[in-house]
Amino acid sequence: MNLDNQKNNHQSRREFVKSSSLLAGAMLAAPMLSKANFFSGSDDVIKIALIGCGNRGAGATVQALSTKQNVQLVAMADAFRDRMDSSLKNIMDEMSDKKNRVAVKEENKFIGFDAYKHAIALADVVILATPPGFRPIHFEEAVKQNKQIFMEKPVATDPAGIQRVLAAAKIAKDKKLNVVVGLQRRYQSSYRELIKRVHDGAIGDIVAAQAWWDNDGVWVHPRQPGWTEMEYQMRNWYYFNWLCGDHITEQHIHNLDVINWALDAYPVKAQGMGGREVRKGKDYGEIFDHHYVEFQYGNGAILNSQCRHIKGTMSKVDELLIGTKGKVFCDEARITDSKGKTLYQFDKKTDNQPYQNEHDELFAAVANGEFKFWDAERGAKSSMTSILGRMCTYSGQMIEWDKAINSGINIMPEKYDFAATPPILPNADGLYPVAVPGVTKYV
Ligand SMILES: NC(=O)c1ccc[n+]([C@@H]2O[C@H](COP(=O)([O-])OP(=O)(O)OC[C@H]3O[C@@H](n4cnc5c(N)ncnc54)[C@H](O)[C@@H]3O)[C@@H](O)[C@H]2O)c1
């Protein structure tokens, strides 16, 4: 084979990125990407930027740097310098055998609310891993700058944010920018095998489902002297809806997404109940510690979904699908007929590492100049499923999907600045207003 011809028939990575941008401008619909692996020369580095240098951001970066491709971390952005420093140290420790992959010059470390723009500009692929409230803003910018994207779930915390992500998702698709969303069950072999069989009719029509994210809960960062209210909420972000979306959005989204995936649909309406039994006091902001939601789908299927953060209670993170001919027990990776006879058992010892696989597949596509991933729309709709659930448990009302997603509800701050006023404030005792079903309207 004539290697020169082979080379000429394919684009270099630089050309791919450049032509992606050019196409982006022209909004061409036809695929333009060749399938070569461009990573055989000295000019083959895929540059990445990390936006949101916390635990998951560091983990996702190490996974990106651990793919087969020649990936290099060149820029970082965080609201806080201390978070960036500890994250960079963790990444360097993890990459001690491939030190040259971490190449973040001091001038490429950006701090503050506008940091993301500068870091995104320096990369080919960006990792968006801040608390989810910022995701719509960061995703929009990454799409505007024509980047390939890995973004963590959830992708927004309110309906207005979901609409922004849906609009940017459409542009990303038109521009042929790969977008992977960190709903890692979609990248896990066992789930892929189960859902493929469901779609092939293994359990007939799905009539009901259950989903659980029940466990002890997460960290708390108590207020420190000298912090403004904005800094406190940013540091203790889990407990504020504009940042986190409540734990139904922040964690239970994984299970809700599996059900949406299996049904290939999103709920048409929902109602539910919830509250806070033990999550009381100044450190716990406004979120609930339990939610139970009945989601109804267009085909009549009902999803009973529960999530709880209460120590000392049953722990379970799982999904169950019930069809006219059988059931799928997701955590066991087993399919049975209606009487309980096993029809299929995935060997869990052979399961892959889904967090790593997200990056293996994304970076292989980028390296090969392929447009293979457009997860943003489904990521947004599964995020919306969880937001709809929160709206139902907070209000105690039955709420329709269309009304919720088109409600325009926006819970984000008007201004991003450590001196600015966040959208929710404590009373004189340091306690935040908490939703009361029957009284609270849509939030
Ligand atoms: N897929 C999964 O299983 C999984 C697991 C853990 C976390 N996550 C997701 O990852 C995201 C981050 O979670 P985490 O546990 O790493 O939180 P974290 O608090 O450890 O990290 C978040 C980082 O973002 C920074 N940040 C906040 N606002 C910012 C802004 N406007 N600009 C730049 N940086 C900003 C924070 O300072 C912090 O360093 C969340 O959306 C979470 O749901 C996903």
GROMACS .gro file of C-alpha atoms and ligand atoms in nm:
model
  487
    1MET     CA    1   0.000   0.000   0.000
    2ASN     CA    2   0.124   0.345  -0.085
    3LEU     CA    3   0.157   0.515   0.251
    4ASP     CA    4   0.172   0.859   0.099
    5ASN     CA    5  -0.158   0.805  -0.073
    6GLN     CA    6  -0.301   0.661   0.243
    7LYS     CA    7  -0.189   0.970   0.428
    8ASN     CA    8  -0.329   1.201   0.164
    9ASN     CA    9  -0.663   1.027   0.176
   10HIS     CA   10  -0.703   1.106   0.542
   11GLN     CA   11  -0.704   1.416   0.747
   12SER     CA   12  -0.453   1.492   1.017
   13ARG     CA   13  -0.599   1.553   1.359
   14ARG     CA   14  -0.528   1.923   1.317
   15GLU     CA   15  -0.711   1.918   0.986
   16PHE     CA   16  -1.001   1.736   1.148
   17VAL     CA   17  -1.030   1.993   1.422
   18LYS     CA   18  -0.989   2.274   1.171
   19SER     CA   19  -1.234   2.133   0.920
   20SER     CA   20  -1.476   2.068   1.205
   21SER     CA   21  -1.462   2.439   1.278
   22LEU     CA   22  -1.493   2.535   0.914
   23LEU     CA   23  -1.788   2.304   0.869
   24ALA     CA   24  -1.929   2.442   1.184
   25GLY     CA   25  -1.933   2.782   1.023
   26ALA     CA   26  -2.085   2.649   0.704
   27MET     CA   27  -2.326   2.415   0.891
   28LEU     CA   28  -2.281   2.140   0.635
   29ALA     CA   29  -2.483   1.828   0.699
   30ALA     CA   30  -2.275   1.569   0.513
   31PRO     CA   31  -2.020   1.363   0.707
   32MET     CA   32  -1.666   1.468   0.628
   33LEU     CA   33  -1.454   1.263   0.857
   34SER     CA   34  -1.217   0.993   0.746
   35LYS     CA   35  -1.127   0.696   0.956
   36ALA     CA   36  -0.751   0.710   0.982
   37ASN     CA   37  -0.568   0.691   1.309
   38PHE     CA   38  -0.371   1.012   1.298
   39PHE     CA   39  -0.158   0.945   1.598
   40SER     CA   40   0.162   0.817   1.454
   41GLY     CA   41   0.364   1.136   1.416
   42SER     CA   42   0.498   1.405   1.644
   43ASP     CA   43   0.207   1.634   1.573
   44ASP     CA   44  -0.048   1.398   1.717
   45VAL     CA   45  -0.126   1.530   2.063
   46ILE     CA   46  -0.492   1.565   2.157
   47LYS     CA   47  -0.502   1.858   2.397
   48ILE     CA   48  -0.756   1.854   2.678
   49ALA     CA   49  -0.879   2.114   2.926
   50LEU     CA   50  -1.047   2.035   3.257
   51ILE     CA   51  -1.326   2.269   3.367
   52GLY     CA   52  -1.419   2.199   3.729
   53CYS     CA   53  -1.119   2.047   3.903
   54GLY     CA   54  -1.286   1.838   4.172
   55ASN     CA   55  -1.302   1.467   4.241
   56ARG     CA   56  -1.481   1.361   3.925
   57GLY     CA   57  -1.295   1.608   3.709
   58ALA     CA   58  -0.964   1.463   3.824
   59GLY     CA   59  -1.093   1.109   3.773
   60ALA     CA   60  -1.226   1.184   3.424
   61THR     CA   61  -0.898   1.353   3.332
   62VAL     CA   62  -0.694   1.053   3.440
   63GLN     CA   63  -0.926   0.834   3.234
   64ALA     CA   64  -0.883   1.060   2.930
   65LEU     CA   65  -0.505   1.056   2.977
   66SER     CA   66  -0.513   0.677   3.010
   67THR     CA   67  -0.666   0.609   2.670
   68LYS     CA   68  -0.458   0.466   2.386
   69GLN     CA   69  -0.436   0.808   2.224
   70ASN     CA   70  -0.166   1.065   2.286
   71VAL     CA   71  -0.371   1.288   2.515
   72GLN     CA   72  -0.222   1.579   2.706
   73LEU     CA   73  -0.377   1.796   2.978
   74VAL     CA   74  -0.284   2.153   2.886
   75ALA     CA   75  -0.530   2.377   3.072
   76MET     CA   76  -0.743   2.381   3.384
   77ALA     CA   77  -1.020   2.607   3.513
   78ASP     CA   78  -1.177   2.619   3.856
   79ALA     CA   79  -1.360   2.863   4.076
   80PHE     CA   80  -1.100   2.805   4.350
   81ARG     CA   81  -0.722   2.780   4.338
   82ASP     CA   82  -0.701   2.530   4.627
   83ARG     CA   83  -0.935   2.291   4.445
   84MET     CA   84  -0.729   2.316   4.129
   85ASP     CA   85  -0.401   2.256   4.311
   86SER     CA   86  -0.524   1.945   4.490
   87SER     CA   87  -0.684   1.813   4.174
   88LEU     CA   88  -0.365   1.864   3.973
   89LYS     CA   89  -0.164   1.686   4.241
   90ASN     CA   90  -0.404   1.391   4.231
   91ILE     CA   91  -0.381   1.376   3.852
   92MET     CA   92   0.000   1.391   3.860
   93ASP     CA   93   0.016   1.118   4.125
   94GLU     CA   94  -0.209   0.896   3.916
   95MET     CA   95  -0.010   0.968   3.599
   96SER     CA   96   0.333   0.925   3.760
   97ASP     CA   97   0.427   0.667   3.494
   98LYS     CA   98   0.325   0.902   3.209
   99LYS     CA   99   0.428   1.240   3.344
  100ASN     CA  100   0.456   1.407   3.003
  101ARG     CA  101   0.079   1.379   2.965
  102VAL     CA  102   0.029   1.646   3.231
  103ALA     CA  103   0.160   1.971   3.085
  104VAL     CA  104  -0.031   2.258   3.242
  105LYS     CA  105   0.176   2.574   3.234
  106GLU     CA  106   0.112   2.825   3.511
  107GLU     CA  107  -0.037   3.070   3.261
  108ASN     CA  108  -0.286   2.803   3.153
  109LYS     CA  109  -0.439   2.767   3.500
  110PHE     CA  110  -0.747   2.986   3.515
  111ILE     CA  111  -0.940   3.077   3.829
  112GLY     CA  112  -1.286   3.229   3.876
  113PHE     CA  113  -1.627   3.234   3.713
  114ASP     CA  114  -1.488   3.325   3.367
  115ALA     CA  115  -1.199   3.080   3.382
  116TYR     CA  116  -1.378   2.822   3.164
  117LYS     CA  117  -1.366   3.038   2.850
  118HIS     CA  118  -0.988   3.066   2.856
  119ALA     CA  119  -0.924   2.698   2.930
  120ILE     CA  120  -1.169   2.580   2.664
  121ALA     CA  121  -0.989   2.793   2.404
  122LEU     CA  122  -0.665   2.597   2.451
  123ALA     CA  123  -0.805   2.246   2.402
  124ASP     CA  124  -0.925   2.005   2.136
  125VAL     CA  125  -1.141   1.814   2.384
  126VAL     CA  126  -1.291   1.960   2.702
  127ILE     CA  127  -1.402   1.788   3.021
  128LEU     CA  128  -1.688   1.972   3.191
  129ALA     CA  129  -1.710   1.861   3.554
  130THR     CA  130  -1.827   2.150   3.769
  131PRO     CA  131  -2.145   2.123   3.976
  132PRO     CA  132  -2.426   2.081   3.723
  133GLY     CA  133  -2.580   2.429   3.755
  134PHE     CA  134  -2.295   2.567   3.540
  135ARG     CA  135  -2.312   2.298   3.275
  136PRO     CA  136  -2.543   2.480   3.029
  137ILE     CA  137  -2.313   2.785   3.030
  138HIS     CA  138  -1.998   2.579   2.987
  139PHE     CA  139  -2.149   2.345   2.728
  140GLU     CA  140  -2.274   2.637   2.520
  141GLU     CA  141  -1.927   2.790   2.523
  142ALA     CA  142  -1.753   2.464   2.432
  143VAL     CA  143  -1.993   2.418   2.138
  144LYS     CA  144  -1.942   2.779   2.035
  145GLN     CA  145  -1.566   2.719   2.034
  146ASN     CA  146  -1.613   2.396   1.827
  147LYS     CA  147  -1.468   2.155   2.083
  148GLN     CA  148  -1.519   1.783   2.129
  149ILE     CA  149  -1.682   1.737   2.469
  150PHE     CA  150  -1.704   1.504   2.766
  151MET     CA  151  -1.952   1.646   3.015
  152GLU     CA  152  -2.065   1.502   3.342
  153LYS     CA  153  -2.425   1.443   3.433
  154PRO     CA  154  -2.660   1.607   3.521
  155VAL     CA  155  -2.643   1.868   3.249
  156ALA     CA  156  -2.860   2.132   3.417
  157THR     CA  157  -3.059   2.196   3.734
  158ASP     CA  158  -3.367   2.375   3.598
  159PRO     CA  159  -3.591   2.373   3.287
  160ALA     CA  160  -3.432   2.690   3.147
  161GLY     CA  161  -3.091   2.523   3.167
  162ILE     CA  162  -3.227   2.211   2.995
  163GLN     CA  163  -3.354   2.426   2.707
  164ARG     CA  164  -3.011   2.587   2.671
  165VAL     CA  165  -2.846   2.244   2.658
  166LEU     CA  166  -3.100   2.115   2.404
  167ALA     CA  167  -3.037   2.416   2.181
  168ALA     CA  168  -2.659   2.379   2.207
  169ALA     CA  169  -2.691   2.002   2.154
  170LYS     CA  170  -2.855   2.064   1.820
  171ILE     CA  171  -2.575   2.297   1.715
  172ALA     CA  172  -2.313   2.044   1.834
  173LYS     CA  173  -2.479   1.778   1.618
  174ASP     CA  174  -2.490   2.009   1.316
  175LYS     CA  175  -2.122   2.086   1.371
  176LYS     CA  176  -2.044   1.714   1.417
  177LEU     CA  177  -1.881   1.765   1.753
  178ASN     CA  178  -1.866   1.445   1.957
  179VAL     CA  179  -2.041   1.486   2.293
  180VAL     CA  180  -2.026   1.214   2.559
  181VAL     CA  181  -2.233   1.260   2.876
  182GLY     CA  182  -2.116   1.084   3.193
  183LEU     CA  183  -2.415   0.854   3.226
  184GLN     CA  184  -2.169   0.569   3.233
  185ARG     CA  185  -2.418   0.283   3.236
  186ARG     CA  186  -2.462   0.362   2.865
  187TYR     CA  187  -2.092   0.272   2.826
  188GLN     CA  188  -2.106  -0.042   3.044
  189SER     CA  189  -2.107  -0.382   2.873
  190SER     CA  190  -2.359  -0.545   3.107
  191TYR     CA  191  -2.615  -0.267   3.061
  192ARG     CA  192  -2.559  -0.259   2.687
  193GLU     CA  193  -2.623  -0.634   2.662
  194LEU     CA  194  -2.936  -0.614   2.879
  195ILE     CA  195  -3.090  -0.317   2.701
  196LYS     CA  196  -3.010  -0.459   2.358
  197ARG     CA  197  -3.210  -0.769   2.453
  198VAL     CA  198  -3.495  -0.556   2.590
  199HIS     CA  199  -3.508  -0.367   2.260
  200ASP     CA  200  -3.507  -0.702   2.079
  201GLY     CA  201  -3.821  -0.802   2.270
  202ALA     CA  202  -3.677  -1.035   2.540
  203ILE     CA  203  -3.936  -0.924   2.801
  204GLY     CA  204  -4.213  -0.815   2.564
  205ASP     CA  205  -4.357  -0.467   2.621
  206ILE     CA  206  -4.238  -0.287   2.933
  207VAL     CA  207  -4.536  -0.217   3.158
  208ALA     CA  208  -4.360  -0.111   3.479
  209ALA     CA  209  -4.020  -0.031   3.622
  210GLN     CA  210  -3.854   0.049   3.951
  211ALA     CA  211  -3.544   0.253   4.021
  212TRP     CA  212  -3.351   0.301   4.344
  213TRP     CA  213  -3.070   0.525   4.465
  214ASP     CA  214  -3.088   0.470   4.839
  215ASN     CA  215  -2.780   0.519   5.056
  216ASP     CA  216  -2.621   0.727   5.332
  217GLY     CA  217  -2.571   1.053   5.142
  218VAL     CA  218  -2.264   1.262   5.074
  219TRP     CA  219  -2.015   1.513   5.217
  220VAL     CA  220  -2.093   1.842   5.392
  221HIS     CA  221  -1.866   2.150   5.390
  222PRO     CA  222  -1.962   2.371   5.686
  223ARG     CA  223  -1.936   2.748   5.653
  224GLN     CA  224  -1.592   2.899   5.730
  225PRO     CA  225  -1.520   3.250   5.856
  226GLY     CA  226  -1.444   3.497   5.577
  227TRP     CA  227  -1.653   3.324   5.312
  228THR     CA  228  -1.919   3.530   5.137
  229GLU     CA  229  -2.260   3.367   5.101
  230MET     CA  230  -2.177   3.292   4.738
  231GLU     CA  231  -1.849   3.123   4.830
  232TYR     CA  232  -2.022   2.918   5.099
  233GLN     CA  233  -2.286   2.792   4.857
  234MET     CA  234  -2.024   2.716   4.591
  235ARG     CA  235  -1.817   2.515   4.840
  236ASN     CA  236  -2.116   2.336   4.994
  237TRP     CA  237  -2.282   2.305   4.654
  238TYR     CA  238  -2.460   1.975   4.705
  239TYR     CA  239  -2.723   2.139   4.928
  240PHE     CA  240  -2.834   2.417   4.691
  241ASN     CA  241  -3.065   2.350   4.400
  242TRP     CA  242  -2.924   2.607   4.160
  243LEU     CA  243  -2.590   2.425   4.183
  244CYS     CA  244  -2.692   2.064   4.243
  245GLY     CA  245  -3.057   2.012   4.156
  246ASP     CA  246  -3.117   1.805   4.475
  247HIS     CA  247  -2.995   1.445   4.502
  248ILE     CA  248  -3.278   1.316   4.283
  249THR     CA  249  -3.107   1.505   4.002
  250GLU     CA  250  -2.746   1.469   4.106
  251GLN     CA  251  -2.743   1.091   4.161
  252HIS     CA  252  -3.077   0.926   4.088
  253ILE     CA  253  -3.051   1.052   3.729
  254HIS     CA  254  -2.838   0.743   3.655
  255ASN     CA  255  -3.125   0.507   3.733
  256LEU     CA  256  -3.389   0.724   3.566
  257ASP     CA  257  -3.175   0.734   3.253
  258VAL     CA  258  -3.161   0.352   3.240
  259ILE     CA  259  -3.540   0.333   3.242
  260ASN     CA  260  -3.568   0.605   2.974
  261TRP     CA  261  -3.312   0.414   2.769
  262ALA     CA  262  -3.498   0.083   2.801
  263LEU     CA  263  -3.831   0.245   2.712
  264ASP     CA  264  -3.670   0.468   2.450
  265ALA     CA  265  -3.896   0.741   2.583
  266TYR     CA  266  -3.933   1.008   2.849
  267PRO     CA  267  -4.219   1.041   3.097
  268VAL     CA  268  -4.527   1.236   2.999
  269LYS     CA  269  -4.621   1.323   3.356
  270ALA     CA  270  -4.534   1.247   3.716
  271GLN     CA  271  -4.638   1.293   4.077
  272GLY     CA  272  -4.456   1.217   4.397
  273MET     CA  273  -4.377   1.281   4.759
  274GLY     CA  274  -4.068   1.363   4.958
  275GLY     CA  275  -3.918   1.565   5.237
  276ARG     CA  276  -3.631   1.590   5.483
  277GLU     CA  277  -3.644   1.368   5.786
  278VAL     CA  278  -3.284   1.388   5.908
  279ARG     CA  279  -3.123   1.648   5.683
  280LYS     CA  280  -3.195   1.937   5.914
  281GLY     CA  281  -2.990   2.233   6.028
  282LYS     CA  282  -2.769   2.503   5.884
  283ASP     CA  283  -2.528   2.282   5.691
  284TYR     CA  284  -2.792   2.119   5.470
  285GLY     CA  285  -2.920   2.408   5.259
  286GLU     CA  286  -3.255   2.337   5.099
  287ILE     CA  287  -3.251   1.984   4.954
  288PHE     CA  288  -3.466   1.690   5.060
  289ASP     CA  289  -3.330   1.360   5.193
  290HIS     CA  290  -3.592   1.140   5.024
  291HIS     CA  291  -3.810   1.144   4.712
  292TYR     CA  292  -4.059   0.890   4.578
  293VAL     CA  293  -4.194   0.958   4.231
  294GLU     CA  294  -4.442   0.782   4.005
  295PHE     CA  295  -4.349   0.863   3.644
  296GLN     CA  296  -4.594   0.778   3.367
  297TYR     CA  297  -4.483   0.712   3.010
  298GLY     CA  298  -4.679   0.756   2.688
  299ASN     CA  299  -4.720   0.379   2.640
  300GLY     CA  300  -4.885   0.350   2.984
  301ALA     CA  301  -4.574   0.217   3.164
  302ILE     CA  302  -4.528   0.333   3.523
  303LEU     CA  303  -4.188   0.391   3.683
  304ASN     CA  304  -4.177   0.390   4.061
  305SER     CA  305  -3.861   0.574   4.151
  306GLN     CA  306  -3.711   0.625   4.495
  307CYS     CA  307  -3.399   0.792   4.623
  308ARG     CA  308  -3.297   0.839   4.983
  309HIS     CA  309  -2.998   0.982   5.168
  310ILE     CA  310  -3.051   0.864   5.524
  311LYS     CA  311  -2.788   0.684   5.730
  312GLY     CA  312  -2.887   0.349   5.878
  313THR     CA  313  -3.148   0.271   5.613
  314MET     CA  314  -3.144   0.009   5.336
  315SER     CA  315  -2.884   0.069   5.066
  316LYS     CA  316  -2.977  -0.008   4.707
  317VAL     CA  317  -2.875   0.137   4.372
  318ASP     CA  318  -3.051  -0.058   4.100
  319GLU     CA  319  -3.321  -0.076   3.833
  320LEU     CA  320  -3.590  -0.334   3.757
  321LEU     CA  321  -3.783  -0.359   3.431
  322ILE     CA  322  -4.112  -0.552   3.418
  323GLY     CA  323  -4.240  -0.659   3.078
  324THR     CA  324  -4.535  -0.859   2.947
  325LYS     CA  325  -4.304  -1.161   2.903
  326GLY     CA  326  -4.035  -1.119   3.170
  327LYS     CA  327  -3.816  -0.903   3.389
  328VAL     CA  328  -3.471  -0.746   3.386
  329PHE     CA  329  -3.277  -0.723   3.712
  330CYS     CA  330  -3.013  -0.471   3.616
  331ASP     CA  331  -2.772  -0.498   3.907
  332GLU     CA  332  -2.772  -0.878   3.879
  333ALA     CA  333  -2.742  -0.838   3.499
  334ARG     CA  334  -3.012  -1.105   3.461
  335ILE     CA  335  -3.321  -1.147   3.247
  336THR     CA  336  -3.597  -1.387   3.351
  337ASP     CA  337  -3.929  -1.493   3.212
  338SER     CA  338  -4.243  -1.398   3.406
  339LYS     CA  339  -4.214  -1.708   3.624
  340GLY     CA  340  -3.855  -1.634   3.727
  341LYS     CA  341  -3.670  -1.873   3.495
  342THR     CA  342  -3.338  -1.720   3.386
  343LEU     CA  343  -3.335  -1.642   3.014
  344TYR     CA  344  -3.006  -1.454   3.010
  345GLN     CA  345  -2.726  -1.394   3.260
  346PHE     CA  346  -2.441  -1.155   3.178
  347ASP     CA  347  -2.116  -1.273   3.336
  348LYS     CA  348  -2.039  -0.977   3.561
  349LYS     CA  349  -1.677  -1.087   3.598
  350THR     CA  350  -1.633  -0.984   3.234
  351ASP     CA  351  -1.790  -0.641   3.274
  352ASN     CA  352  -1.584  -0.342   3.159
  353GLN     CA  353  -1.486  -0.028   3.350
  354PRO     CA  354  -1.752   0.211   3.218
  355TYR     CA  355  -1.582   0.532   3.337
  356GLN     CA  356  -1.272   0.435   3.140
  357ASN     CA  357  -1.472   0.314   2.843
  358GLU     CA  358  -1.647   0.651   2.804
  359HIS     CA  359  -1.307   0.804   2.733
  360ASP     CA  360  -1.169   0.509   2.535
  361GLU     CA  361  -1.460   0.537   2.292
  362LEU     CA  362  -1.464   0.917   2.279
  363PHE     CA  363  -1.091   0.961   2.219
  364ALA     CA  364  -1.081   0.680   1.964
  365ALA     CA  365  -1.353   0.863   1.770
  366VAL     CA  366  -1.171   1.195   1.794
  367ALA     CA  367  -0.844   1.033   1.690
  368ASN     CA  368  -1.007   0.863   1.395
  369GLY     CA  369  -1.188   1.175   1.285
  370GLU     CA  370  -1.526   1.011   1.342
  371PHE     CA  371  -1.848   1.172   1.459
  372LYS     CA  372  -2.001   0.901   1.678
  373PHE     CA  373  -2.146   1.053   1.995
  374TRP     CA  374  -2.433   1.295   2.043
  375ASP     CA  375  -2.535   1.220   2.401
  376ALA     CA  376  -2.631   1.576   2.492
  377GLU     CA  377  -2.998   1.557   2.395
  378ARG     CA  378  -3.070   1.236   2.583
  379GLY     CA  379  -2.852   1.358   2.874
  380ALA     CA  380  -3.064   1.673   2.887
  381LYS     CA  381  -3.391   1.478   2.874
  382SER     CA  382  -3.284   1.240   3.150
  383SER     CA  383  -3.170   1.541   3.354
  384MET     CA  384  -3.516   1.689   3.289
  385THR     CA  385  -3.677   1.365   3.409
  386SER     CA  386  -3.504   1.411   3.744
  387ILE     CA  387  -3.594   1.782   3.758
  388LEU     CA  388  -3.957   1.694   3.686
  389GLY     CA  389  -3.939   1.450   3.978
  390ARG     CA  390  -3.809   1.725   4.206
  391MET     CA  391  -4.083   1.963   4.092
  392CYS     CA  392  -4.340   1.695   4.183
  393THR     CA  393  -4.199   1.608   4.526
  394TYR     CA  394  -4.155   1.975   4.619
  395SER     CA  395  -4.505   2.076   4.512
  396GLY     CA  396  -4.697   1.753   4.576
  397GLN     CA  397  -4.871   1.803   4.241
  398MET     CA  398  -4.910   1.594   3.924
  399ILE     CA  399  -4.702   1.775   3.661
  400GLU     CA  400  -4.691   1.718   3.287
  401TRP     CA  401  -4.357   1.692   3.110
  402ASP     CA  402  -4.445   1.949   2.842
  403LYS     CA  403  -4.557   2.203   3.098
  404ALA     CA  404  -4.245   2.151   3.309
  405ILE     CA  405  -3.986   2.160   3.031
  406ASN     CA  406  -4.150   2.466   2.876
  407SER     CA  407  -4.206   2.643   3.209
  408GLY     CA  408  -3.903   2.868   3.166
  409ILE     CA  409  -3.821   2.817   3.534
  410ASN     CA  410  -3.472   2.950   3.597
  411ILE     CA  411  -3.320   2.910   3.943
  412MET     CA  412  -2.971   3.035   3.858
  413PRO     CA  413  -2.819   3.358   3.998
  414GLU     CA  414  -2.846   3.680   3.800
  415LYS     CA  415  -2.478   3.752   3.851
  416TYR     CA  416  -2.172   3.529   3.901
  417ASP     CA  417  -1.937   3.694   4.145
  418PHE     CA  418  -1.824   3.602   4.496
  419ALA     CA  419  -1.975   3.928   4.620
  420ALA     CA  420  -2.306   3.870   4.436
  421THR     CA  421  -2.626   3.749   4.601
  422PRO     CA  422  -2.717   3.385   4.534
  423PRO     CA  423  -3.080   3.302   4.449
  424ILE     CA  424  -3.154   3.155   4.793
  425LEU     CA  425  -3.056   3.308   5.126
  426PRO     CA  426  -3.067   3.192   5.489
  427ASN     CA  427  -3.285   3.349   5.757
  428ALA     CA  428  -3.146   3.512   6.071
  429ASP     CA  429  -3.088   3.166   6.224
  430GLY     CA  430  -2.886   3.054   5.923
  431LEU     CA  431  -3.159   2.822   5.795
  432TYR     CA  432  -3.270   2.814   5.430
  433PRO     CA  433  -3.629   2.794   5.307
  434VAL     CA  434  -3.728   2.435   5.228
  435ALA     CA  435  -4.009   2.327   4.995
  436VAL     CA  436  -4.340   2.232   5.158
  437PRO     CA  437  -4.563   2.004   4.945
  438GLY     CA  438  -4.908   2.153   4.902
  439VAL     CA  439  -4.771   2.504   4.955
  440THR     CA  440  -4.466   2.523   4.728
  441LYS     CA  441  -4.548   2.579   4.364
  442TYR     CA  442  -4.318   2.462   4.088
  443VAL     CA  443  -3.948   2.468   4.188
  444LIG     N1  444  -2.083   0.992   3.652
  444LIG     C1  445  -2.064   0.974   3.780
  444LIG     O1  446  -2.080   0.863   3.834
  444LIG     C2  447  -2.025   1.090   3.867
  444LIG     C3  448  -1.960   1.067   3.990
  444LIG     C4  449  -1.925   1.178   4.066
  444LIG     C5  450  -1.957   1.306   4.024
  444LIG     N2  451  -2.020   1.324   3.904
  444LIG     C6  452  -2.057   1.459   3.858
  444LIG     O2  453  -1.942   1.539   3.840
  444LIG     C7  454  -1.971   1.675   3.872
  444LIG     C8  455  -1.869   1.723   3.975
  444LIG     O3  456  -1.880   1.646   4.092
  444LIG     P1  457  -1.756   1.630   4.193
  444LIG     O4  458  -1.792   1.519   4.285
  444LIG     O5  459  -1.630   1.623   4.116
  444LIG     O6  460  -1.763   1.769   4.273
  444LIG     P2  461  -1.640   1.848   4.335
  444LIG     O7  462  -1.697   1.946   4.432
  444LIG     O8  463  -1.538   1.754   4.385
  444LIG     O9  464  -1.580   1.926   4.209
  444LIG     C9  465  -1.644   2.033   4.144
  444LIG    C10  466  -1.537   2.135   4.110
  444LIG    O10  467  -1.593   2.236   4.026
  444LIG    C11  468  -1.542   2.362   4.070
  444LIG     N3  469  -1.633   2.467   4.027
  444LIG    C12  470  -1.752   2.504   4.079
  444LIG     N4  471  -1.808   2.601   4.005
  444LIG    C13  472  -1.721   2.629   3.904
  444LIG    C14  473  -1.723   2.720   3.797
  444LIG     N5  474  -1.826   2.801   3.776
  444LIG     N6  475  -1.618   2.721   3.713
  444LIG    C15  476  -1.513   2.638   3.733
  444LIG     N7  477  -1.505   2.550   3.835
  444LIG    C16  478  -1.610   2.545   3.919
  444LIG    C17  479  -1.535   2.346   4.222
  444LIG    O11  480  -1.455   2.444   4.282
  444LIG    C18  481  -1.479   2.206   4.234
  444LIG    O12  482  -1.340   2.204   4.230
  444LIG    C19  483  -2.115   1.677   3.920
  444LIG    O13  484  -2.201   1.711   3.815
  444LIG    C20  485  -2.142   1.534   3.960
  444LIG    O14  486  -2.277   1.496   3.949
  444LIG    C21  487  -2.052   1.218   3.825
   0.00000   0.00000   0.00000
